[in-house]
Every structure is written in structure tokens, then in C-alpha cells.
CSV table of C-alpha atoms in Angstrom, one decimal:
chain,number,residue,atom,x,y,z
A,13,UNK,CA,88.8,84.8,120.2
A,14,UNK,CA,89.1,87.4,122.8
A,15,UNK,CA,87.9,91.1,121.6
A,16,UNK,CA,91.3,93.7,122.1
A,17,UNK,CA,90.8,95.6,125.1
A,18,UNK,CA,89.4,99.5,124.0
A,19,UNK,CA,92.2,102.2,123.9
A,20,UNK,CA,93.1,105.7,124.8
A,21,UNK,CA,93.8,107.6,121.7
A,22,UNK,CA,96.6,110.0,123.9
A,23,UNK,CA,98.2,106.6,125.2
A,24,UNK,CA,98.9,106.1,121.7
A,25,UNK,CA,99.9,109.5,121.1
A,26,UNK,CA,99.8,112.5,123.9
A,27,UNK,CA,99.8,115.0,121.4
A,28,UNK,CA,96.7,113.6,119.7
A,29,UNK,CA,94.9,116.3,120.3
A,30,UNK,CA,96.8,118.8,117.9
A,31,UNK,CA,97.8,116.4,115.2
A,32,UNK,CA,95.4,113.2,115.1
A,33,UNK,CA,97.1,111.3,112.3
A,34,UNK,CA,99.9,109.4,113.2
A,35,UNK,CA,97.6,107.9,115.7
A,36,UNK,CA,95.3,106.5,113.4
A,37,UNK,CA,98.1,105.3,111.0
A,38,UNK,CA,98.8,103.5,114.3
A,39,UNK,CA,95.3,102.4,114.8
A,40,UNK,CA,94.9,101.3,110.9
A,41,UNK,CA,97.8,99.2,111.4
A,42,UNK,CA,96.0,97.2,113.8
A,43,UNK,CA,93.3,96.5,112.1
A,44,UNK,CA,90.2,98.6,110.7
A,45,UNK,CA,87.9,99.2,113.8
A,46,UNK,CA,88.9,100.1,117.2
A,47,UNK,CA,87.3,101.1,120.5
A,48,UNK,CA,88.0,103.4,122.2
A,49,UNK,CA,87.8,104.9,125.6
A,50,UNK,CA,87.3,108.6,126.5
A,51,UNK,CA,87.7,109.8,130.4
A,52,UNK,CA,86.0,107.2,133.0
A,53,UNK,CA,83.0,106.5,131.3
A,54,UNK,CA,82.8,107.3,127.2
A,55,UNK,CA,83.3,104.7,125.2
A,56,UNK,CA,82.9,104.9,121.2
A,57,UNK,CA,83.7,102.6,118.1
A,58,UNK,CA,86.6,104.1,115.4
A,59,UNK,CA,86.6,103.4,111.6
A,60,UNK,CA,90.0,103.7,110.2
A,61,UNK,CA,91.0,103.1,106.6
A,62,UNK,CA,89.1,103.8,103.3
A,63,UNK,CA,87.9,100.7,102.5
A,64,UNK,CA,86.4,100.0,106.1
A,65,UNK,CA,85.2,103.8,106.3
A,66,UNK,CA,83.0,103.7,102.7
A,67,UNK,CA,82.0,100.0,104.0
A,68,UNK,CA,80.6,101.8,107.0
A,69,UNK,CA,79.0,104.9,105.3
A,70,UNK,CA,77.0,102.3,103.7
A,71,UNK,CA,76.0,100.1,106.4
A,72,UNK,CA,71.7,100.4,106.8
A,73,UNK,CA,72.5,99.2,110.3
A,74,UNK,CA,75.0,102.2,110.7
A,75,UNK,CA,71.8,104.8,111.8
A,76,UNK,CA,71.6,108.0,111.4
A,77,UNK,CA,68.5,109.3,113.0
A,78,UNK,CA,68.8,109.5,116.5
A,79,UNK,CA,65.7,111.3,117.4
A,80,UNK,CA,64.5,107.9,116.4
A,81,UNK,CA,67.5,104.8,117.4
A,82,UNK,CA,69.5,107.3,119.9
A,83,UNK,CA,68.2,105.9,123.1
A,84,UNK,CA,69.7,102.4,121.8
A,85,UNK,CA,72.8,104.1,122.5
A,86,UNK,CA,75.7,103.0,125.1
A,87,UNK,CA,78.5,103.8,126.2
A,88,UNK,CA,78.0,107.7,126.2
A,89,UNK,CA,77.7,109.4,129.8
A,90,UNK,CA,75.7,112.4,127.5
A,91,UNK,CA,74.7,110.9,124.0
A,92,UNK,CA,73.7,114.1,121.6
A,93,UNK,CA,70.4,116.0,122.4
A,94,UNK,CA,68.2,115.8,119.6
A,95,UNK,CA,64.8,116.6,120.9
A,96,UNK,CA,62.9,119.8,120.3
A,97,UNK,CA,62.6,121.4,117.2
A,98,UNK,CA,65.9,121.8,114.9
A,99,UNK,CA,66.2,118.1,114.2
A,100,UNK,CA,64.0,117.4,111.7
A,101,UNK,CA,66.4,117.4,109.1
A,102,UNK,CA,68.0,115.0,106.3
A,103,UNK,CA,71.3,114.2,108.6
A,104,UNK,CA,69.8,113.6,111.4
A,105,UNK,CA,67.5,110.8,109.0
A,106,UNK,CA,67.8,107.3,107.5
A,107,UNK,CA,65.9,106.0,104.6
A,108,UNK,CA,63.4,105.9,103.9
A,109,UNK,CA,62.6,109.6,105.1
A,110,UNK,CA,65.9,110.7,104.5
A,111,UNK,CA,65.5,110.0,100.7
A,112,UNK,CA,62.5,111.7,100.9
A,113,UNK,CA,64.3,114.9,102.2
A,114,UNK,CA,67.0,114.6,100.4
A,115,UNK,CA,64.6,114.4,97.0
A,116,UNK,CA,63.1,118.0,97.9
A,117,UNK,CA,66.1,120.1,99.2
A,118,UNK,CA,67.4,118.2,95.5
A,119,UNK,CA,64.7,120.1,93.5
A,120,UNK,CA,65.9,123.2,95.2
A,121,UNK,CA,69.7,122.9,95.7
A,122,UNK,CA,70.4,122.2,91.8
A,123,UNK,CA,73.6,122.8,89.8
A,124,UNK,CA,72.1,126.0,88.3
A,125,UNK,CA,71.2,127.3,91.4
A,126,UNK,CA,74.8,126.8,92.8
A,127,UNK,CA,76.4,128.2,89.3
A,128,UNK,CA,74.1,131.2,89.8
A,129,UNK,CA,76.6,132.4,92.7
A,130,UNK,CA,79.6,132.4,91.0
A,131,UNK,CA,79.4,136.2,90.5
A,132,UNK,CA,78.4,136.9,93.6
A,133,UNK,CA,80.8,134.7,95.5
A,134,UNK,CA,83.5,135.8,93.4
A,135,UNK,CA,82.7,139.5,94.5
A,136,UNK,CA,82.4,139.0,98.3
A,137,UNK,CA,86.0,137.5,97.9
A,138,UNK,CA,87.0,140.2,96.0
A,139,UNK,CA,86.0,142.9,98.8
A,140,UNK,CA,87.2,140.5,101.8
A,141,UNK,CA,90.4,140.6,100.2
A,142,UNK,CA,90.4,144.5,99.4
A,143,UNK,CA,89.7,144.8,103.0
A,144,UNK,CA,92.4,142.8,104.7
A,145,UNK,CA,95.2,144.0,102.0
A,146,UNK,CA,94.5,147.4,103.4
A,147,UNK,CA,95.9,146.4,107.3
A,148,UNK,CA,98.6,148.7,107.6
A,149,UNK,CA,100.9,146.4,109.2
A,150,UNK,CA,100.2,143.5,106.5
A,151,UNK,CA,99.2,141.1,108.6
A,152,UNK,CA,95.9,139.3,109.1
A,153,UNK,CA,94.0,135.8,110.8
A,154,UNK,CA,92.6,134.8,107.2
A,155,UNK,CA,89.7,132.6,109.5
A,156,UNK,CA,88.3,136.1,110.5
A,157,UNK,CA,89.4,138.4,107.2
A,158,UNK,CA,88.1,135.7,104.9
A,159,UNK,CA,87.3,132.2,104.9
A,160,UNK,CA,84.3,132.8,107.5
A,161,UNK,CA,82.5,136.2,106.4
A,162,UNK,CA,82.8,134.8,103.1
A,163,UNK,CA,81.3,131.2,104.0
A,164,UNK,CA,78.4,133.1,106.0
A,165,UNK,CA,77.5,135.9,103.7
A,166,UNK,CA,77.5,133.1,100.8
A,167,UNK,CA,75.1,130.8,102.9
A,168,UNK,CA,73.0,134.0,104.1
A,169,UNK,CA,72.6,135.1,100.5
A,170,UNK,CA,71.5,131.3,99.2
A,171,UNK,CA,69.0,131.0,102.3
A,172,UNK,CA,67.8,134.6,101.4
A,173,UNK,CA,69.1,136.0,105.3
A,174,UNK,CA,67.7,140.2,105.4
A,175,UNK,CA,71.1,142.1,105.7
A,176,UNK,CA,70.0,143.9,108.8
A,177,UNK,CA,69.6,140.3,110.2
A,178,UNK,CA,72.8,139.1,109.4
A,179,UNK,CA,75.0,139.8,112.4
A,180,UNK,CA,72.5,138.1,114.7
A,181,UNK,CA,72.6,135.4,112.5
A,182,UNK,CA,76.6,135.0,112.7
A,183,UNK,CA,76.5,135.1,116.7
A,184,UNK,CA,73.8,132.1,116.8
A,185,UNK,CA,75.7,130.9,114.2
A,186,UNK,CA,79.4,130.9,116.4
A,187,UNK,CA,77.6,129.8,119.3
A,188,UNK,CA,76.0,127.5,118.4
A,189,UNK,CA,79.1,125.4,116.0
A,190,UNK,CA,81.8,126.6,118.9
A,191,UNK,CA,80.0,127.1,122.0
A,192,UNK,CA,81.4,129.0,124.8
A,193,UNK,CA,79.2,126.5,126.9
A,194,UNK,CA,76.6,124.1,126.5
A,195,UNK,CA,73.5,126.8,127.9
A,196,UNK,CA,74.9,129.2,125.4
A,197,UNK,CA,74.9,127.2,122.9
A,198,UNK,CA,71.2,125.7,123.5
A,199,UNK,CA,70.5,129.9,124.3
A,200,UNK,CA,71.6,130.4,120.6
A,201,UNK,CA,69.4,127.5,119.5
A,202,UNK,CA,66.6,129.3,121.1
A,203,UNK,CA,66.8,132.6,119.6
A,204,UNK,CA,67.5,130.9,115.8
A,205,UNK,CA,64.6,128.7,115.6
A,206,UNK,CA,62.0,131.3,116.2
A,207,UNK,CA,64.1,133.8,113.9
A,208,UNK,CA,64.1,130.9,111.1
A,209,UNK,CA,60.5,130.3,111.7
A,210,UNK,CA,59.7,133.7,111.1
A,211,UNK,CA,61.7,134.0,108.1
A,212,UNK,CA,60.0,130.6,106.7
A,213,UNK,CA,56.3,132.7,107.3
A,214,UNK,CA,57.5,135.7,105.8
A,215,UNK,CA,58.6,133.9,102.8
A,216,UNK,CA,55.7,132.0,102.2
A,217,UNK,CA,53.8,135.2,102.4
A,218,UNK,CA,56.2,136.9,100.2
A,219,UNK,CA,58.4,134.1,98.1
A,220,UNK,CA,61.8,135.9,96.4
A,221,UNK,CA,64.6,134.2,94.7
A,222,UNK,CA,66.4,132.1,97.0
A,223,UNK,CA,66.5,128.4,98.2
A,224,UNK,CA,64.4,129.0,101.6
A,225,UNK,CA,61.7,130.0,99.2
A,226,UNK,CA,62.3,127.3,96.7
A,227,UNK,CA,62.5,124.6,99.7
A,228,UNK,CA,59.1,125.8,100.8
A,229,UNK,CA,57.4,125.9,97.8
A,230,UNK,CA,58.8,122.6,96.5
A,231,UNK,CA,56.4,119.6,96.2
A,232,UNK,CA,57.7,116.3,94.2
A,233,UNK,CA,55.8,114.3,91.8
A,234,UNK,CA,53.3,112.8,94.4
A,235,UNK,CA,52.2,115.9,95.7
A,236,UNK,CA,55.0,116.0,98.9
A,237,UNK,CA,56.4,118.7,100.8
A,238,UNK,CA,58.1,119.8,103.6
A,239,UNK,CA,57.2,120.2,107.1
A,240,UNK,CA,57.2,123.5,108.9
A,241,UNK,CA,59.4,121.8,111.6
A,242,UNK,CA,61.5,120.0,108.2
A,243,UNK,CA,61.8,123.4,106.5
A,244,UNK,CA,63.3,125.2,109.9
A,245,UNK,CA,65.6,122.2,110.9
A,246,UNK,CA,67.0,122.2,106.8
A,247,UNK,CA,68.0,126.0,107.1
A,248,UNK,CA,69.3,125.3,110.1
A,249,UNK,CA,71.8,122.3,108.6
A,250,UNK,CA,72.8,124.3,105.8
A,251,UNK,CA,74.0,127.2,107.8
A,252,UNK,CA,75.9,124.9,110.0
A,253,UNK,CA,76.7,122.0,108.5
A,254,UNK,CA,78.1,124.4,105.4
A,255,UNK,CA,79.7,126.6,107.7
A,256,UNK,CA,81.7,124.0,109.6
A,257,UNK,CA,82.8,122.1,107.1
A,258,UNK,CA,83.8,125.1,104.2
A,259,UNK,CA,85.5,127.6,107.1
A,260,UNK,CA,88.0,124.4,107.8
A,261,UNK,CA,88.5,123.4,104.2
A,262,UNK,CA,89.5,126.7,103.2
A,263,UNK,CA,92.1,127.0,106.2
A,264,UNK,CA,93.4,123.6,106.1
A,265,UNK,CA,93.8,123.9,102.1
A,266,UNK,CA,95.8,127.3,103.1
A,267,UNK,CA,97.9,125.8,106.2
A,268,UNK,CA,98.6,122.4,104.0
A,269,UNK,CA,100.2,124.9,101.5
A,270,UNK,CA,102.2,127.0,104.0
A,271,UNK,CA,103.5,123.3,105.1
A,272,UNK,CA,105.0,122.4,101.5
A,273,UNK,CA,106.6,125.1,99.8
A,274,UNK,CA,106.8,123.8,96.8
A,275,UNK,CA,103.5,122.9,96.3
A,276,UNK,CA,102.5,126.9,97.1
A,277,UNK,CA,105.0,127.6,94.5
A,278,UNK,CA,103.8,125.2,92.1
A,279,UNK,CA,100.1,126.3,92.2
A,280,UNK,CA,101.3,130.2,92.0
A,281,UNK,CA,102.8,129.4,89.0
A,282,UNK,CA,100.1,128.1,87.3
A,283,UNK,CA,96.9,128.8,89.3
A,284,UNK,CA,94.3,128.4,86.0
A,285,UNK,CA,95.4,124.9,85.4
A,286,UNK,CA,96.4,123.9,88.9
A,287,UNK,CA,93.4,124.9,91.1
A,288,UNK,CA,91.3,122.3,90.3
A,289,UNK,CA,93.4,119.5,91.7
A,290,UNK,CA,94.8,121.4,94.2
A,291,UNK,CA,91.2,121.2,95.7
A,292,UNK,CA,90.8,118.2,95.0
A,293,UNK,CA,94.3,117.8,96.7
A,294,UNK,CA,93.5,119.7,99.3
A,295,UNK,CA,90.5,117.8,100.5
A,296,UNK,CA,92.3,114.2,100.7
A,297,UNK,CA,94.9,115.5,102.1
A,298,UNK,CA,93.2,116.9,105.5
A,299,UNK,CA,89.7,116.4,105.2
A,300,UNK,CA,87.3,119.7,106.3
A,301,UNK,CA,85.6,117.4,109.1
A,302,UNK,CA,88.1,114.8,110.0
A,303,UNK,CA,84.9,112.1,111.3
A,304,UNK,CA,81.8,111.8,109.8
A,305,UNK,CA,78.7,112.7,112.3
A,306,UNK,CA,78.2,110.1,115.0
A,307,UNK,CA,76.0,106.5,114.1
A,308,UNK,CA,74.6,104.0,116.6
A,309,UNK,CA,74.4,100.6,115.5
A,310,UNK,CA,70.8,99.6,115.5
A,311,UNK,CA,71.9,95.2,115.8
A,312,UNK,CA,75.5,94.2,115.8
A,313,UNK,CA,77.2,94.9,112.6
A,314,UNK,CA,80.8,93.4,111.4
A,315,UNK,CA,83.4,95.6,109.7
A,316,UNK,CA,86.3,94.7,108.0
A,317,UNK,CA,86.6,91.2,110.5
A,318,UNK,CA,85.7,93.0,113.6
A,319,UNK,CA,82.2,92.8,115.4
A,320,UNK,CA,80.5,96.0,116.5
A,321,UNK,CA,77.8,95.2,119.1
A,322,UNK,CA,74.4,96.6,119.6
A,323,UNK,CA,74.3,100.0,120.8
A,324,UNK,CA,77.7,101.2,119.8
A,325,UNK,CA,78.5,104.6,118.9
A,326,UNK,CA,80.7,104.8,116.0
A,327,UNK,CA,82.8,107.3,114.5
A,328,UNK,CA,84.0,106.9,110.4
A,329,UNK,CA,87.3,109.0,110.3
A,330,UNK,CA,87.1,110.2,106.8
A,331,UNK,CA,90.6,112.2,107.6
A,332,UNK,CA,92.2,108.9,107.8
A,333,UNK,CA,90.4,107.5,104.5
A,334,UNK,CA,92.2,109.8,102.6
A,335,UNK,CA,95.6,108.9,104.1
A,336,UNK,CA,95.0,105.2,103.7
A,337,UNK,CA,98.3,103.6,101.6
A,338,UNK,CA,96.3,101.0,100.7
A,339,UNK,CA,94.1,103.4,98.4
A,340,UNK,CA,97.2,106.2,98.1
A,341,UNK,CA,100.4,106.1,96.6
A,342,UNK,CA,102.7,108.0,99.4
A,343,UNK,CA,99.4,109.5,101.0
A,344,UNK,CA,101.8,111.2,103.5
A,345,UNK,CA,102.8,113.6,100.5
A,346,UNK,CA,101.0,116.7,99.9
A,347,UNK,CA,100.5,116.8,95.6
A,348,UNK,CA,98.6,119.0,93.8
A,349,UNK,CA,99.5,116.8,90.3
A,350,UNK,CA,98.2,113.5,91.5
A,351,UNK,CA,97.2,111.7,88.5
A,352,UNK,CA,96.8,108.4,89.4
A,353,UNK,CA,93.7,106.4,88.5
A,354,UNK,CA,94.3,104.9,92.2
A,355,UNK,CA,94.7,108.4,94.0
A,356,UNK,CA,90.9,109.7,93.0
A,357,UNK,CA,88.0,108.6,94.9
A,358,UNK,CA,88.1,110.9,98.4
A,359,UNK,CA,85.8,110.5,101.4
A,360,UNK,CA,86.0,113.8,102.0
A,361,UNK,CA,82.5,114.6,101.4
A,362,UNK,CA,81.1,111.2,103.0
A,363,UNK,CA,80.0,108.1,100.5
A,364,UNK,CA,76.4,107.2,100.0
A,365,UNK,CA,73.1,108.3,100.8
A,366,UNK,CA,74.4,110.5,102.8
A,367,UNK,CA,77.0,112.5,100.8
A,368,UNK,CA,77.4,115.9,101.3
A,369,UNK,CA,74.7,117.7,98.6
A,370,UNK,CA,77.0,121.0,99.3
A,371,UNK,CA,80.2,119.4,98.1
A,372,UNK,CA,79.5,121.2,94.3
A,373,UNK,CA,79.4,124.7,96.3
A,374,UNK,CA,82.1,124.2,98.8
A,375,UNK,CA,84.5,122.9,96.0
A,376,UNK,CA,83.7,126.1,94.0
A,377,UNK,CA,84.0,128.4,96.9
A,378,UNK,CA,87.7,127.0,96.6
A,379,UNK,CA,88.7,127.3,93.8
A,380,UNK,CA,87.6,131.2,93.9
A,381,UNK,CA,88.9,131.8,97.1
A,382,UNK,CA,92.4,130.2,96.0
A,383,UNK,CA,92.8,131.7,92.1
A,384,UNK,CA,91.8,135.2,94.1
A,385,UNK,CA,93.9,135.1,97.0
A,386,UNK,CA,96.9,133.9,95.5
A,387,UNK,CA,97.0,135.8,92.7
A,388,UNK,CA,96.8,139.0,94.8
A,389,UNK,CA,98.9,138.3,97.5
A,390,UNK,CA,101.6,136.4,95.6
A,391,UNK,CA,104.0,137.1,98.8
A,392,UNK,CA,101.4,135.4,101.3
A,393,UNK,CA,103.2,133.1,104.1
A,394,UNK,CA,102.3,132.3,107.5
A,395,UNK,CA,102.7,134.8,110.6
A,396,UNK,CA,103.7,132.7,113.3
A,397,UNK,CA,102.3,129.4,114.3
A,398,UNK,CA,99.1,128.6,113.3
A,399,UNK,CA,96.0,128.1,116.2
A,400,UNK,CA,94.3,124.9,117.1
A,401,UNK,CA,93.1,122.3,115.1
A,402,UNK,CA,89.8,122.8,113.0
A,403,UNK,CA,87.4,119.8,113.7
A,404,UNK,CA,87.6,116.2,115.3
A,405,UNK,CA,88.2,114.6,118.4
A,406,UNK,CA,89.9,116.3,121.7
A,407,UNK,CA,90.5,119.4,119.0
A,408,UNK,CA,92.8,122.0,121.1
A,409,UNK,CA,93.6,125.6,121.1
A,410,UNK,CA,91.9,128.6,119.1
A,411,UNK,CA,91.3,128.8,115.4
A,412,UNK,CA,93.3,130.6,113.6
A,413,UNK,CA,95.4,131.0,110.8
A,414,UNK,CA,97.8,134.1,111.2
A,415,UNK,CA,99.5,135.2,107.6
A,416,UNK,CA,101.4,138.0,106.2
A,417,UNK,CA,102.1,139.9,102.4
């Protein structure tokens, strides 16, 4: 039988690039895999659908490490540079290193650690709040007044960042997750791996309480450790890998609210009981990073009926997932009650071995930031139209999220 011919994803819908879902409704209805063309030369493999996208998150064949399988890769005029140091990390990994890795930033990043912030996060939200209720004209972007200082002190503080340090940090940081260009963004690179390798020296010298000191000093049962070049590429993935993906949960959970009215209202109404699902809500609903970080397909691999060859790049689209009727009753409809047994279960955070180990922190970041914000600013609404989209493919226009009080 004769393979469908790859597609355009703005022939199926030219505004694709601001609102990405009734495309891949279109797309699921087809069947669960799809390729896809991108300009004259990019082509790439989609994953649509949650069954077929936790299929795929699975897959052993579905790699990971590109430092290692990327040159099997086709199909990309510029597949992702991952040479140098940076990339030694647990993402960037299949087993069995990446269970390894995963096994020692595990010893560090543990639930008590994480509950340990609750004060402090809770503070920082406190003051960002203070600080933006006090704009004469009541008005605010609540990316810049809240949701990222608060995702980049938290992270600072866990990784053990010196104050004085910290605005550096944030501009490698914004440069290097939404680069102005591409020798910017490797210029950032630059500057924050001899910073971070620095810090790791100082800390080994001088170890305080935080997780770049724990992740250092951490050996497993047979004696293991990290790598100088594995310590330096994990602080590097927890700044931005954390940063990316809180920063657009927090503003799409706020946005998704603005959009249903009575949801906000519902939640205000209730916030201690409410919060949790709203979350949980929140995070089906439009997922913080609508695809899952690129895999190559190390042999041909068949999902859901459909062969993937050799070579092919492919993209899970955990957004979609969570839309999926198949798996959602009306998964169009934003519902903070969802109770169904058949409604649980998001990919939100990924599936498998590669599971986000930050989901515990970023779902408690939201559930301070929302209690706190709401309950102080039980007139919020949105100022205008909202900016561009906050992650996937052909994303347009700036970030923002303009409100009012």
C-alpha cells in the first residue's frame, strides 16, 4: 500500500502558527502518525493522539541521545548541535546511561528536598505579587511581573546560584531558551558553561545546602558518580528545561482561565479545594511544552499501523495527547471538576523513562502561584489580547500575558 504523501501543517491550517490544535484534531483523524514537511527541505515524523504518543515515549528504538544516534538523522537541513560540553545530561541520554543519571540526580532531587521550598517559594510569590499590585495604573505582563522571576529565583535558589550572580544567569538563561539568534544564543552557551563550571569547583571546595552540592557529592551504591562534564550539562537542564516548561504552564493555566469565565469563577470561589485539579486541569488542557524533545529512530519503528523508517526525526505532541476524545470525555472543554476515572492519566510531563523528574516542583509552584494570585487579585482579567504562543512548532509573536486588577 502506498505511504500518504507528507503534509504542510499551514495547508491544513494557515493560522497554525498561533493556535496548533485544530490541526492536529485534523491530523488525529487521519490516522496516528504523519509526516510532515517544513520549507523546501525539513521533513519530520508527528505523533498525534494519546495512545500513539505514550506508545512512542516508550519506544527503545525512539532515541534520545543524539550526541550518540544524531548523525542517523535525515530529513533535517540543520539537525540539533549537540557537541561540546553542555550535553552530557539525562535528556539528551538513553538507557542504559540515562538510568544511571537519572539514579543520581534521584538521590539528590527527592520529595523532601522539593517540600523544603514551599516556604521559600511561597515568599518569592508573595513579594512578586506585592510588587506588581503596586503599578499605579493596575496593569501588568504577568510573564515579566511573575511567572518568570519566580521560576528563575526558585531554580537559582535549588541550584545554590550567588545573588550577585543572578542577573547574569537570567540573560544566558533568555538567550539561550529564546535566542535573538543562533551566535547569541551559542555566545550565551559560552559564558554559562564556564560560569557553571566554576560554581561546580567552588562547591566541591566549599559544599552548602543545595542540590548542585548534593549532585556532586552523590555516589550510588556501587560507588558511582557524576562526571565533571555530567554535573555542568545537569545544572544546565534544570535551569532550562525547568524554566521553559514552568514559565508556559503558569501562563497558559492563567490565559486557559481568562478564556472560560466560569471556570475563573468557579476556582475563586473555592480556591483550597479547587486548586489541585485545576492544575491538574490546567496541564491537559494545554500542555507547558506542546511536543516532547525531538527522537531519531535508530531502525524502522511501526506506530499505531504506520511505518516510520530509519533515520526519521519524530516529534510526540503531548498537547494533542491531552485533547485526544478517545482518552477524554469533551476534551475541547476546559473543567477544573473532572472526575472521571477516564479523564486522569496526562502526558503532560512525558511517560516513561523519561518523565519529567521536575513534575512534583512545577505542579507545586502552581498551586502557590494560583491560591496567591487569585486570592489577592480577585478582580484579575486580561488587558488586551494576549502575545504569541508559548512553545511548539512555527510558535509566533512575543510572550506575553497582559492583565489588569
Amino acid at each position: 500500500m502506498t505511504e500518504p504523501a507528507a503534509v504542510d501543517l499551514l495547508d491544513i491550517d494557515p493560522d497554525f502558527g498561533s493556535d496548533p490544535y485544530r490541526a492536529y484534531a485534523v491530523l488525529r483523524a487521519r490516522g496516528p502518525v504523519h509526516e510532515i514537511r517544513a520549507g523546501e527541505k525539513d521533513r519530520f515524523w508527528l505523533v498525534v493522539g494519546h495512545d500513539a504518543c505514550r506508545e512512542a515515549l516508550t519506544d527503545p528504538r525512539l532515541s534520545r541521545d543524539w550526541p550518540r544516534n544524531g548523525h542517523l538523522a535525515t530529513g533535517l537541513e540543520a539537525p540539533p548541535a549537540t557537541d561540546g560540553p553542555g550535553n552530557a545530561h539525562m535528556l539528551l541520554s538513553d538507557p542504559p546511561d540515562h538510568t544511571r543519571l537519572r539514579r543520581l540526580v534521584a538521590r539528590a532531587f527527592t520529595p523532601r528536598r522539593v517540600a523544603a521550598l514551599v516556604p521559600h517559594i511561597q515568599d518569592v510569590t508573595d513579594a512578586l505579587v506585592t510588587a506588581m499590585l503596586a503599578a499605579e495604573d493596575r496593569r501588568a505582563d504577568l510573564v515579566e511581573a511573575l511567572a518568570y522571576p519566580l521560576r528563575m529565583t526558585v531554580i537559582c535558589e535549588l541550584l545554590g546560584i550567588p545573588d550577585l550572580d543572578r542577573d547574569a544567569f537570567r540573560g544566558w538563561s533568555d538567550e539561550i531558551t529564546a535566542p535573538t539568534g543562533a551566535e547569541a544564543a551559542r555566545a550565551a552557551q559560552a559564558e554559562a558553561v564556564p560560569y557553571l563550571g566554576g560554581l561546580i569547583a567552588a562547591k566541591r571546595a566549599a559544599p552548602a545546602d543545595d542540590l548542585l552540592s548534593d549532585l556532586i557529592h552523590t555516589v550510588d551504591e556501587g560507588g558511582d558518580r557524576m562526571s565533571e562534564d555530567e554535573l555542568l550539562s545537569t545544572a544546565l537542564l534544570l535551569l532550562l528545561a525547568g524554566h521553559e516548561s514552568t514559565v508556559n504552564f503558569l501562563c497558559k493555566g492563567v490565559r486557559a482561565l481568562f478564556a472560560h469565565p466560569d471556570q475563573f469563577a468557579l476556582l475563586r470561589s473555592d480556591l483550597d479545594a479547587l486548586v489541585e485539579g485545576a492544575v491538574e486541569e490546567m496541564l491537559r488542557y494545554d500542555a507547558p511544552v506542546e511536543t516532547a524533545p525531538p527522537r531519531v529512530a535508530v531502525e524502522p519503528v511501526e506506530i499505531g499501523g504506520r511505518h516510520v523508517p530509519a533515520g526519521a526525526v519524530v516529534l510526540i505532541v503531548l498537547g494533542d495527547a491531552g485533547r485526544d476524545p478517545a482518552r477524554f470525555t469533551a476534551p475541547g472543554r476546559f473543567d477544573i471538576r473532572r472526575t472521571g476515572t477516564g479523564d486522569r492519566g496526562h502526558l503532560a510531563f512525558g511517560h516513561g523513562v523519561h518523565y519529567c523528574l521536575g513534575a512534583p516542583l512545577a505542579r507545586l509552584e502552581g498551586r502557590i502561584v494560583f491560591r496567591t494570585l487569585l486570592s489577592r487579585c480577585p478582580t484579575l482579567g486580561p488587558d488586551g489580547r494576549s502575545g504569541g504562543r508559548f512553545s511548539g512548532l512555527f510558535a509566533q509573536g512575543e510572550r506575553k500575558v497582559p492583565v489588569r486588577w
